[in-house]
JSON list of C-alpha atoms and ligand atoms in Angstrom, two decimals:
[
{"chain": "A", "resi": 10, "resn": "UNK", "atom": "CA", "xyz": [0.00, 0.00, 0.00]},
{"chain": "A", "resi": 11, "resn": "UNK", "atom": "CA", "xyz": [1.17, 3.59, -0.77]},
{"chain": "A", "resi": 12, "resn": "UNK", "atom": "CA", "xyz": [2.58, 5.47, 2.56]},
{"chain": "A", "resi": 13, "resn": "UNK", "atom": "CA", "xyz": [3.95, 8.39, 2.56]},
{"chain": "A", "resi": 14, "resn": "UNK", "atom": "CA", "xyz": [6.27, 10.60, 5.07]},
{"chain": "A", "resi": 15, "resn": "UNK", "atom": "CA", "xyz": [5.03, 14.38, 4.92]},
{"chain": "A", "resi": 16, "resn": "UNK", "atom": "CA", "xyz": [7.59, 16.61, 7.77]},
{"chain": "A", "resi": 17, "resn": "UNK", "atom": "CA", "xyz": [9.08, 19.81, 8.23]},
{"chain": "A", "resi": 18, "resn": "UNK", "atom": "CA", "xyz": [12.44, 20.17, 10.10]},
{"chain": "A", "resi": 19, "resn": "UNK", "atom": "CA", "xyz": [13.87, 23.59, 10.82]},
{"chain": "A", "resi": 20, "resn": "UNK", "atom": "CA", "xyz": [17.61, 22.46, 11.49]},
{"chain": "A", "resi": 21, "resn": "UNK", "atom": "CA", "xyz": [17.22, 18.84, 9.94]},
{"chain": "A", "resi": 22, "resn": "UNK", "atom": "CA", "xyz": [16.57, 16.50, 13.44]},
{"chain": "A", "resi": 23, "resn": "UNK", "atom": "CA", "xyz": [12.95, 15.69, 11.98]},
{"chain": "A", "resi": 24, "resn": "UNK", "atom": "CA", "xyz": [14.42, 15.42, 8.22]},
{"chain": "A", "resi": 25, "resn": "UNK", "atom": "CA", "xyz": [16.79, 12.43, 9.41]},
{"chain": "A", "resi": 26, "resn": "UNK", "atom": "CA", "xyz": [13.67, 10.92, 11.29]},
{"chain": "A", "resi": 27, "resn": "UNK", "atom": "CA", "xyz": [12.10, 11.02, 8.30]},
{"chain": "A", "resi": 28, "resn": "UNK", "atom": "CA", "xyz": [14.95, 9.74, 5.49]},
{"chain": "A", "resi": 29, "resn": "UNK", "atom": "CA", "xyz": [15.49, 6.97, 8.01]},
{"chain": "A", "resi": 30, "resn": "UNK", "atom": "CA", "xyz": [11.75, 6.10, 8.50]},
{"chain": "A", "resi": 31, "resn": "UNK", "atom": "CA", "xyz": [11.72, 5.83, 4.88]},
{"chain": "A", "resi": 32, "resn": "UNK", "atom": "CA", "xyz": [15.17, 3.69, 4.85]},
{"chain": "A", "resi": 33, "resn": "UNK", "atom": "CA", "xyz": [12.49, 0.96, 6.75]},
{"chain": "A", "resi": 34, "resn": "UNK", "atom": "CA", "xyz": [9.80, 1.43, 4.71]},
{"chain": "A", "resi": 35, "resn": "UNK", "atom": "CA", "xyz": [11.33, 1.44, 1.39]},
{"chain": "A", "resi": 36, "resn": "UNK", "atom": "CA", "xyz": [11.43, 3.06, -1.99]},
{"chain": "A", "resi": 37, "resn": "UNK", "atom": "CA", "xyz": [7.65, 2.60, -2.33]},
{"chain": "A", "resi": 38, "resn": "UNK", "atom": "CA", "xyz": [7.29, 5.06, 0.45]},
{"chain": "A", "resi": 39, "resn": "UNK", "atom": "CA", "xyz": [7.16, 8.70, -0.72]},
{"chain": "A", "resi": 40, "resn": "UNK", "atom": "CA", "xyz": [8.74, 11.62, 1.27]},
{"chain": "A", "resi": 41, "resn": "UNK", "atom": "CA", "xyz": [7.96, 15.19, 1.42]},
{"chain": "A", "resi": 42, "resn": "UNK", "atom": "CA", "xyz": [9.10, 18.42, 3.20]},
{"chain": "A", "resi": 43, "resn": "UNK", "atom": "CA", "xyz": [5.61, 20.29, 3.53]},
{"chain": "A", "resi": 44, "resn": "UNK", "atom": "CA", "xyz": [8.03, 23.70, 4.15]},
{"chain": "A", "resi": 45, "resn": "UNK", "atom": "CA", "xyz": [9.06, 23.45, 0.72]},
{"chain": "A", "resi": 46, "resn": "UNK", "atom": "CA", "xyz": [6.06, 21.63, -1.41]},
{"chain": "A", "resi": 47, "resn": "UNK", "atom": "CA", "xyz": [2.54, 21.47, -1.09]},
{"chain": "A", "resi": 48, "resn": "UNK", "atom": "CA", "xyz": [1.09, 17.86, -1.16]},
{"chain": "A", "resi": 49, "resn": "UNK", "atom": "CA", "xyz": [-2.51, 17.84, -3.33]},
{"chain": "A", "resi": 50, "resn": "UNK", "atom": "CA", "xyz": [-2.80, 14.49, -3.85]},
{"chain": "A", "resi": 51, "resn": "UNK", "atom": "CA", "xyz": [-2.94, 13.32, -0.09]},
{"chain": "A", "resi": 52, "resn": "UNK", "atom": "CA", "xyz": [-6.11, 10.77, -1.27]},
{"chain": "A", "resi": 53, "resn": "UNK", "atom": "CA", "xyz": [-4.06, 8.63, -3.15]},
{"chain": "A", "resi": 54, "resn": "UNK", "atom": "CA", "xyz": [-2.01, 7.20, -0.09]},
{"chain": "A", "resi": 55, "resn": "UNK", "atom": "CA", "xyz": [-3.29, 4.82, 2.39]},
{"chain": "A", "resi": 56, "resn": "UNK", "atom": "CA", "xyz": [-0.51, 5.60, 5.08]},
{"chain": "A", "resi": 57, "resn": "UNK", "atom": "CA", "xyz": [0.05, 8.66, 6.31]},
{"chain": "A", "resi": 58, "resn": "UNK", "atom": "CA", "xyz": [3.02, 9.45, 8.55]},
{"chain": "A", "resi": 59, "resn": "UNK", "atom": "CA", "xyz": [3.17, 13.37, 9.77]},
{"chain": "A", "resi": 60, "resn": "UNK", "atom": "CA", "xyz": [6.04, 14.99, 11.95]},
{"chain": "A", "resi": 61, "resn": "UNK", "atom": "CA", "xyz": [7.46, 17.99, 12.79]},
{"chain": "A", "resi": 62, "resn": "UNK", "atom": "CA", "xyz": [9.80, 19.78, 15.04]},
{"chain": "A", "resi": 63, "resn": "UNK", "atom": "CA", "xyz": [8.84, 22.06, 18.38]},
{"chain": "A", "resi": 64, "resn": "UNK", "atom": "CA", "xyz": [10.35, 25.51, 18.45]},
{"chain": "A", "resi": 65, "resn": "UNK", "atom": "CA", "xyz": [9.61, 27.97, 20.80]},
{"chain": "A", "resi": 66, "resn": "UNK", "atom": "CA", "xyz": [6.37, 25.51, 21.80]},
{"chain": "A", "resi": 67, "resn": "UNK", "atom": "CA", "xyz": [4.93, 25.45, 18.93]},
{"chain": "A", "resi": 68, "resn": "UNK", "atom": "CA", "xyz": [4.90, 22.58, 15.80]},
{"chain": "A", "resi": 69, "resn": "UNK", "atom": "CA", "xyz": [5.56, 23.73, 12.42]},
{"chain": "A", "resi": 70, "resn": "UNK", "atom": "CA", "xyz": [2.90, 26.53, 11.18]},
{"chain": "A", "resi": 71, "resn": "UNK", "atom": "CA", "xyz": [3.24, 24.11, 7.56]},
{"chain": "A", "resi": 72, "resn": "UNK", "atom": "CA", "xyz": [2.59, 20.91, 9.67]},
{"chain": "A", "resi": 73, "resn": "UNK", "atom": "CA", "xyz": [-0.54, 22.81, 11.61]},
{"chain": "A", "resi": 74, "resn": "UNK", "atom": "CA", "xyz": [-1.77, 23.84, 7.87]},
{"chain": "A", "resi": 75, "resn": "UNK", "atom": "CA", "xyz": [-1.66, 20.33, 6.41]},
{"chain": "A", "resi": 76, "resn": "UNK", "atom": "CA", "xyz": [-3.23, 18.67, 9.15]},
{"chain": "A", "resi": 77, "resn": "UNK", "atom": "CA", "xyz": [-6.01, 21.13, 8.70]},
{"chain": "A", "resi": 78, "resn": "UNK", "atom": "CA", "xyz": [-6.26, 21.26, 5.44]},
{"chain": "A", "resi": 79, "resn": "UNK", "atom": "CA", "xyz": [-6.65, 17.60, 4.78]},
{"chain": "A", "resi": 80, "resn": "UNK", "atom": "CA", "xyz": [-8.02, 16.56, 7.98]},
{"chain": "A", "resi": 81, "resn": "UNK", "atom": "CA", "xyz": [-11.30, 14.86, 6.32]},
{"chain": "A", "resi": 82, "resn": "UNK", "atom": "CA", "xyz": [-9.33, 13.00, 3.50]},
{"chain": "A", "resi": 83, "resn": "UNK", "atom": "CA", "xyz": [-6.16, 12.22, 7.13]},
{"chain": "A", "resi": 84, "resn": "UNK", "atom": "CA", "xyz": [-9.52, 10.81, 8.77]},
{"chain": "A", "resi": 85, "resn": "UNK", "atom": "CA", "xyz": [-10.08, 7.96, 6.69]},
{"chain": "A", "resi": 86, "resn": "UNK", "atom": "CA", "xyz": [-6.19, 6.97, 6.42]},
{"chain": "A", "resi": 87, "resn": "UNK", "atom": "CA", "xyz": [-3.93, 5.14, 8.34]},
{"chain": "A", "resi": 88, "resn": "UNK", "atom": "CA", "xyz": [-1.69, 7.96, 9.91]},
{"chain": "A", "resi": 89, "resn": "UNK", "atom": "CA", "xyz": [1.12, 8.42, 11.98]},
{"chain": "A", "resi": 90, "resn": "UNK", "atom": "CA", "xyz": [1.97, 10.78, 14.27]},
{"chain": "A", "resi": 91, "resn": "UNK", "atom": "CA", "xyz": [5.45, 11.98, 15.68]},
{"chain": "A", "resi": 92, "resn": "UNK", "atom": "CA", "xyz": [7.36, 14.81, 17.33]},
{"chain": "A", "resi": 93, "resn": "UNK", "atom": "CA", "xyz": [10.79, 15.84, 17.98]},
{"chain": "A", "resi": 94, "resn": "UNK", "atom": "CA", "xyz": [11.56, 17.88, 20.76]},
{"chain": "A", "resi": 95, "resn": "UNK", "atom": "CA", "xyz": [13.69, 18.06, 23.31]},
{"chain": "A", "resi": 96, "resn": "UNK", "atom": "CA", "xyz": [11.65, 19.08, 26.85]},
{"chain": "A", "resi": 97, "resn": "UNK", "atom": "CA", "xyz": [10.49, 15.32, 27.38]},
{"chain": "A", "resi": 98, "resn": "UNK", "atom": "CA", "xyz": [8.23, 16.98, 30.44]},
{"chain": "A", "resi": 99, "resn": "UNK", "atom": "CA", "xyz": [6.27, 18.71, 28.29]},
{"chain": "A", "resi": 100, "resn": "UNK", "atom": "CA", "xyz": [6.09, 16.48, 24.85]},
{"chain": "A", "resi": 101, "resn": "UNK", "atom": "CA", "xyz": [2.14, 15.49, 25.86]},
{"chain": "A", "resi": 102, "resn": "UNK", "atom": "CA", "xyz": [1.37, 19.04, 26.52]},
{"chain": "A", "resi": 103, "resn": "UNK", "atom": "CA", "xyz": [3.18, 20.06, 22.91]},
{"chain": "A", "resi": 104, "resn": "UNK", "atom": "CA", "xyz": [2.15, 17.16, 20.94]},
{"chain": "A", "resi": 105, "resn": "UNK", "atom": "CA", "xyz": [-1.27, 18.23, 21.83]},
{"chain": "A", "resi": 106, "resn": "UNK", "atom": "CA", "xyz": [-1.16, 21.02, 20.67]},
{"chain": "A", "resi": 107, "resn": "UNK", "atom": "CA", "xyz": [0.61, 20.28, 17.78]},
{"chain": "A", "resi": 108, "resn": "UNK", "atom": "CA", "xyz": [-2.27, 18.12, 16.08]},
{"chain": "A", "resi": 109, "resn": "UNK", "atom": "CA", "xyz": [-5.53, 18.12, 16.03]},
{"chain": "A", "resi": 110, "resn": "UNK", "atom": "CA", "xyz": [-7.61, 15.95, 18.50]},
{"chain": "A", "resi": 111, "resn": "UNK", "atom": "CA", "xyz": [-9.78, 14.03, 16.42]},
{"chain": "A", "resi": 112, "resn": "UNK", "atom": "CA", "xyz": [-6.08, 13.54, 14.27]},
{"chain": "A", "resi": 113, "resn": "UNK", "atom": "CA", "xyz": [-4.69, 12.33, 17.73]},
{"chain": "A", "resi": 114, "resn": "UNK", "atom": "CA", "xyz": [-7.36, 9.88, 18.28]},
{"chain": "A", "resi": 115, "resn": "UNK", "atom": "CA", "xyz": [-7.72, 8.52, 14.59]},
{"chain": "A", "resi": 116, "resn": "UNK", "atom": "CA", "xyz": [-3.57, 8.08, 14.85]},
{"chain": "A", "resi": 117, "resn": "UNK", "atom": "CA", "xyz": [-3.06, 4.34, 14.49]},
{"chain": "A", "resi": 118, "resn": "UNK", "atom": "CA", "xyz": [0.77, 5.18, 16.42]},
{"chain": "A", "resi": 119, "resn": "UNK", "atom": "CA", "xyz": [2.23, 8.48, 17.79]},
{"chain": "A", "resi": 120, "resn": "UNK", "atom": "CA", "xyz": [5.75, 8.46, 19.08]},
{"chain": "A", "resi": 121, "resn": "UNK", "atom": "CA", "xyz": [8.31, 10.90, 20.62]},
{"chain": "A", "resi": 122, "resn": "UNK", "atom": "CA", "xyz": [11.77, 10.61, 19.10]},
{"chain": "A", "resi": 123, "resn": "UNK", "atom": "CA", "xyz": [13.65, 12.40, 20.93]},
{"chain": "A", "resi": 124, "resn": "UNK", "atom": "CA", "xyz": [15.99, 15.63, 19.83]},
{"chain": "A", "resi": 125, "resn": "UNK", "atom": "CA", "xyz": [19.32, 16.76, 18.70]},
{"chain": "A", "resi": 126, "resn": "UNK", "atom": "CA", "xyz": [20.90, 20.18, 19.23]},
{"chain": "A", "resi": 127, "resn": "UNK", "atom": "CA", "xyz": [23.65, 20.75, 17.16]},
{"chain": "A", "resi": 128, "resn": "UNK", "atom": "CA", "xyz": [25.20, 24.55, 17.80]},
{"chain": "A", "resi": 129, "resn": "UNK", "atom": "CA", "xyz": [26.45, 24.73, 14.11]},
{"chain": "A", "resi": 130, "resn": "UNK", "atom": "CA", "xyz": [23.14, 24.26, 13.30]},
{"chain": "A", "resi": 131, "resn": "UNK", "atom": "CA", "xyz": [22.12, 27.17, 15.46]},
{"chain": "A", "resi": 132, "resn": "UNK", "atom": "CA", "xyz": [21.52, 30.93, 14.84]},
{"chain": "A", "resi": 133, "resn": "UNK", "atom": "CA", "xyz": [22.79, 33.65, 16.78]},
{"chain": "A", "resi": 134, "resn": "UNK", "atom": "CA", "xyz": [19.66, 34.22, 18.87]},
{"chain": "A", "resi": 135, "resn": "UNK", "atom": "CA", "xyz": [18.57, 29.98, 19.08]},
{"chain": "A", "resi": 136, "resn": "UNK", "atom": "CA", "xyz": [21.79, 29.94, 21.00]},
{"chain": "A", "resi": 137, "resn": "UNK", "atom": "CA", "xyz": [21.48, 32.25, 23.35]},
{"chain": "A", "resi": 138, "resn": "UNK", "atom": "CA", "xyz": [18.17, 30.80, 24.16]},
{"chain": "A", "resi": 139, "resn": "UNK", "atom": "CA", "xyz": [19.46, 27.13, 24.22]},
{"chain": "A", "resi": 140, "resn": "UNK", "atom": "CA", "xyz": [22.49, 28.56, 26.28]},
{"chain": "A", "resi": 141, "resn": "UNK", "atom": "CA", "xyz": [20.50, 30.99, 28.97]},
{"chain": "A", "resi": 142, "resn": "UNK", "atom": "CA", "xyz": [16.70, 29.43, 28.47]},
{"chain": "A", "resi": 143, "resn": "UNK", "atom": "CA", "xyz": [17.00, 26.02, 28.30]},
{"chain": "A", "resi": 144, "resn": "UNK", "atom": "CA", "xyz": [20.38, 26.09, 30.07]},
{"chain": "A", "resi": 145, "resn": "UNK", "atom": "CA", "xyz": [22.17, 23.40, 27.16]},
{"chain": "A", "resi": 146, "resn": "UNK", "atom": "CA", "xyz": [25.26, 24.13, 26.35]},
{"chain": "A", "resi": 147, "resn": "UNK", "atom": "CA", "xyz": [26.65, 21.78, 24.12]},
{"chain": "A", "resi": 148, "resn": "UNK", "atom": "CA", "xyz": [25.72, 19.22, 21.53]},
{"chain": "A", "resi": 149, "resn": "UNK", "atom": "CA", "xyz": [23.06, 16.49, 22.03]},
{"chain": "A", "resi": 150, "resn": "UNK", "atom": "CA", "xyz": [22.44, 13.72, 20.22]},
{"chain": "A", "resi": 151, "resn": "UNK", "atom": "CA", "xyz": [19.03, 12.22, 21.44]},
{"chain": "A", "resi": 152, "resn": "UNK", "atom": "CA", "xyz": [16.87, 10.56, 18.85]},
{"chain": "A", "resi": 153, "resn": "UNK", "atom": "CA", "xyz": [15.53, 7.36, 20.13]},
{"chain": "A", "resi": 154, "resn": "UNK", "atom": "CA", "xyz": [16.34, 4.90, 17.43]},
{"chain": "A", "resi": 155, "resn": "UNK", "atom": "CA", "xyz": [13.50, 2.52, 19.43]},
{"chain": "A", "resi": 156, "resn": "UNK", "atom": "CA", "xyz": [10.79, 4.76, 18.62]},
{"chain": "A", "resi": 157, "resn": "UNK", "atom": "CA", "xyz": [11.49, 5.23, 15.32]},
{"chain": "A", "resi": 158, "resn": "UNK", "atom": "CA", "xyz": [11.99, 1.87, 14.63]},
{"chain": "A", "resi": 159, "resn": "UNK", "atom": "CA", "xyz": [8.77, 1.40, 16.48]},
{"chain": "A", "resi": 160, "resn": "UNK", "atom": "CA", "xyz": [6.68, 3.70, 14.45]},
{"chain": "A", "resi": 161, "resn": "UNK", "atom": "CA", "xyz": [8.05, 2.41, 11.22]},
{"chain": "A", "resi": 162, "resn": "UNK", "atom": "CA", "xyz": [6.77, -1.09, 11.69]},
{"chain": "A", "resi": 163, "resn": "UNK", "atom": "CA", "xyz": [3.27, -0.20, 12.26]},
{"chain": "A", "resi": 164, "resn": "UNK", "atom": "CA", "xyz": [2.89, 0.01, 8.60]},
{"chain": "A", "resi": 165, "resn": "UNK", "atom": "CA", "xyz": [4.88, -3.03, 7.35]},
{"chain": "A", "resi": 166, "resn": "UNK", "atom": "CA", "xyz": [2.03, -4.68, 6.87]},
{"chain": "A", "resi": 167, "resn": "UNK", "atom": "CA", "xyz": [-0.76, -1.58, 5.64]},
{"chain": "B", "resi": 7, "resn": "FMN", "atom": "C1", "xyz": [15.50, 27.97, 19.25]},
{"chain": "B", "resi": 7, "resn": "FMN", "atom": "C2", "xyz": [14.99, 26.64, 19.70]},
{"chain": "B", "resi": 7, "resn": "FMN", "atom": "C3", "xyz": [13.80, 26.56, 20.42]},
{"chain": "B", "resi": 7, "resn": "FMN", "atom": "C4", "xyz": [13.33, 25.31, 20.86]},
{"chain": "B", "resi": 7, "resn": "FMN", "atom": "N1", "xyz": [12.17, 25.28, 21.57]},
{"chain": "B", "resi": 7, "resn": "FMN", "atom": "C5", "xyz": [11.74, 24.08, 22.07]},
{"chain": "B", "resi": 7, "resn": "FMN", "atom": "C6", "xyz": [10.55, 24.02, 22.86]},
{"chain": "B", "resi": 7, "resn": "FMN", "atom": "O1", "xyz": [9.84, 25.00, 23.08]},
{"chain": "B", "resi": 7, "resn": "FMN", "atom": "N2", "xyz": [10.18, 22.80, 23.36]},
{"chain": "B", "resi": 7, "resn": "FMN", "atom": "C7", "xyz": [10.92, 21.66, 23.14]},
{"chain": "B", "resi": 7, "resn": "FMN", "atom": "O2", "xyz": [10.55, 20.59, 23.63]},
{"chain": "B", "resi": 7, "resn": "FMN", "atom": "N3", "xyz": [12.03, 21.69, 22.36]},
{"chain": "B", "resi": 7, "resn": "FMN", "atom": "C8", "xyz": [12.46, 22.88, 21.81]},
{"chain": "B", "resi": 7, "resn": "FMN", "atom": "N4", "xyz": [13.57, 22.91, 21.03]},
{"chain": "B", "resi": 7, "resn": "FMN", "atom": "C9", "xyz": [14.28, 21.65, 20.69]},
{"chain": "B", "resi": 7, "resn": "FMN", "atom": "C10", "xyz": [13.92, 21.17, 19.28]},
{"chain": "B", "resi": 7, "resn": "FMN", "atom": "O3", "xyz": [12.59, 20.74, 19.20]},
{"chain": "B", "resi": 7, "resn": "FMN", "atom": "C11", "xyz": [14.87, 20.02, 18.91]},
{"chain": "B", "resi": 7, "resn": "FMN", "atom": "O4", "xyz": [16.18, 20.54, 18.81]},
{"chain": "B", "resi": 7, "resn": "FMN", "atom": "C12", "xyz": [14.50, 19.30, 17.63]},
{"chain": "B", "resi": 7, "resn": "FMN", "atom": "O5", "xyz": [15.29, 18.16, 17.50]},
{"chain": "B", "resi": 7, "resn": "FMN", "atom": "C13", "xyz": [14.65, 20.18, 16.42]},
{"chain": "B", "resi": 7, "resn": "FMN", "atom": "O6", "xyz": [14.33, 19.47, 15.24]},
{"chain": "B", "resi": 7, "resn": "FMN", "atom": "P1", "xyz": [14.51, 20.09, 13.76]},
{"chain": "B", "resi": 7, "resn": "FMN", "atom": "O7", "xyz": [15.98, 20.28, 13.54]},
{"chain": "B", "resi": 7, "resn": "FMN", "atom": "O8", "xyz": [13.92, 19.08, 12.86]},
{"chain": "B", "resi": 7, "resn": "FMN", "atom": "O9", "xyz": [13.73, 21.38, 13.73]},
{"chain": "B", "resi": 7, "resn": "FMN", "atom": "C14", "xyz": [14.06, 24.13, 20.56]},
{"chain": "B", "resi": 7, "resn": "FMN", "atom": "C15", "xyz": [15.23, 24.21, 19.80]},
{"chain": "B", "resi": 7, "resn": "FMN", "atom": "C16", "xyz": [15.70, 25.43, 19.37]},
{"chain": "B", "resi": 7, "resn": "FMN", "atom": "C17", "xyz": [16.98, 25.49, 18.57]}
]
């Protein structure tokens, strides 16, 4: 069955999430940064896996649109839902508000998967906040491999 991968990443975490959940998938699965292209044709996959990236609390504004924009045609699909993001305290409160409810209830899987913060990655300003804000300082590497893996085998067999 056709599946799909639609994400937006603002400093690539959520873009390697997605290469790799198509890596499990395989070449059958389509992938597509909703930043940079608009999907019209969401109707003619049967799996539907959506992610995006917390900043500043908030999802995506291109991940909020989709989801909104499609949400009949996401309704009668099997979807997918996952976040990166690196306050694990507050990933229910954020993933909440980062998709819509009757989205979040439809989901067949929703998964955390963890974070990386990589300073050459990082603005001027998105430092200073990770440095004085959110008091890290250096490099992280968190993605949780597990979860990903996880996610990606729901739809083996859709
Ligand atoms: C400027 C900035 C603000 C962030 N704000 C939040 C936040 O409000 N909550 C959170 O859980 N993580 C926050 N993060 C962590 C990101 O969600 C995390 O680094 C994620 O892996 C980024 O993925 P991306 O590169 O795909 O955008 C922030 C990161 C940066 C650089």
């Amino acid at each position: 069955m056709k599946s799909i991968v639609v994400y937006a990443s603002r400093h690539g975490c959520t873009e390697k999430v997605a290469y790799l959940i198509r890596n499990i998938l395989g070449d059958n699965t389509d992938l597509i940064n909703i930043e940079k292209i608009n999907l019209t044709n969401v109707d003619s996959y049967n799996n539907v896996i959506i992610g995006g990236s917390i900043h500043k609390g908030s999802i995506q504004e291109s991940v909020q649109k989709f989801c909104s924009n499609n949400l009949d045609t996401l309704l009668r699909k099997n979807v997918g839902l996952f976040l990166c993001c690196a306050m694990e305290d507050k990933y229910e409160e954020q993933f909440n508000g980062a998709f819509p409810e009757s989205l979040r209830e439809k989901a067949i899987v929703k998964e955390y998967f963890g974070y990386e913060i990589d300073y050459e990655r990082l603005g001027f300003f998105e430092k200073i906040i990770m440095k004085k804000v959110a008091g890290i300082r250096e490099n992280k590497f968190k993605l949780n491999k597990e979860n990903i893996e996880r996610l990606a085998h729901f739809f083996d067999d859709k």
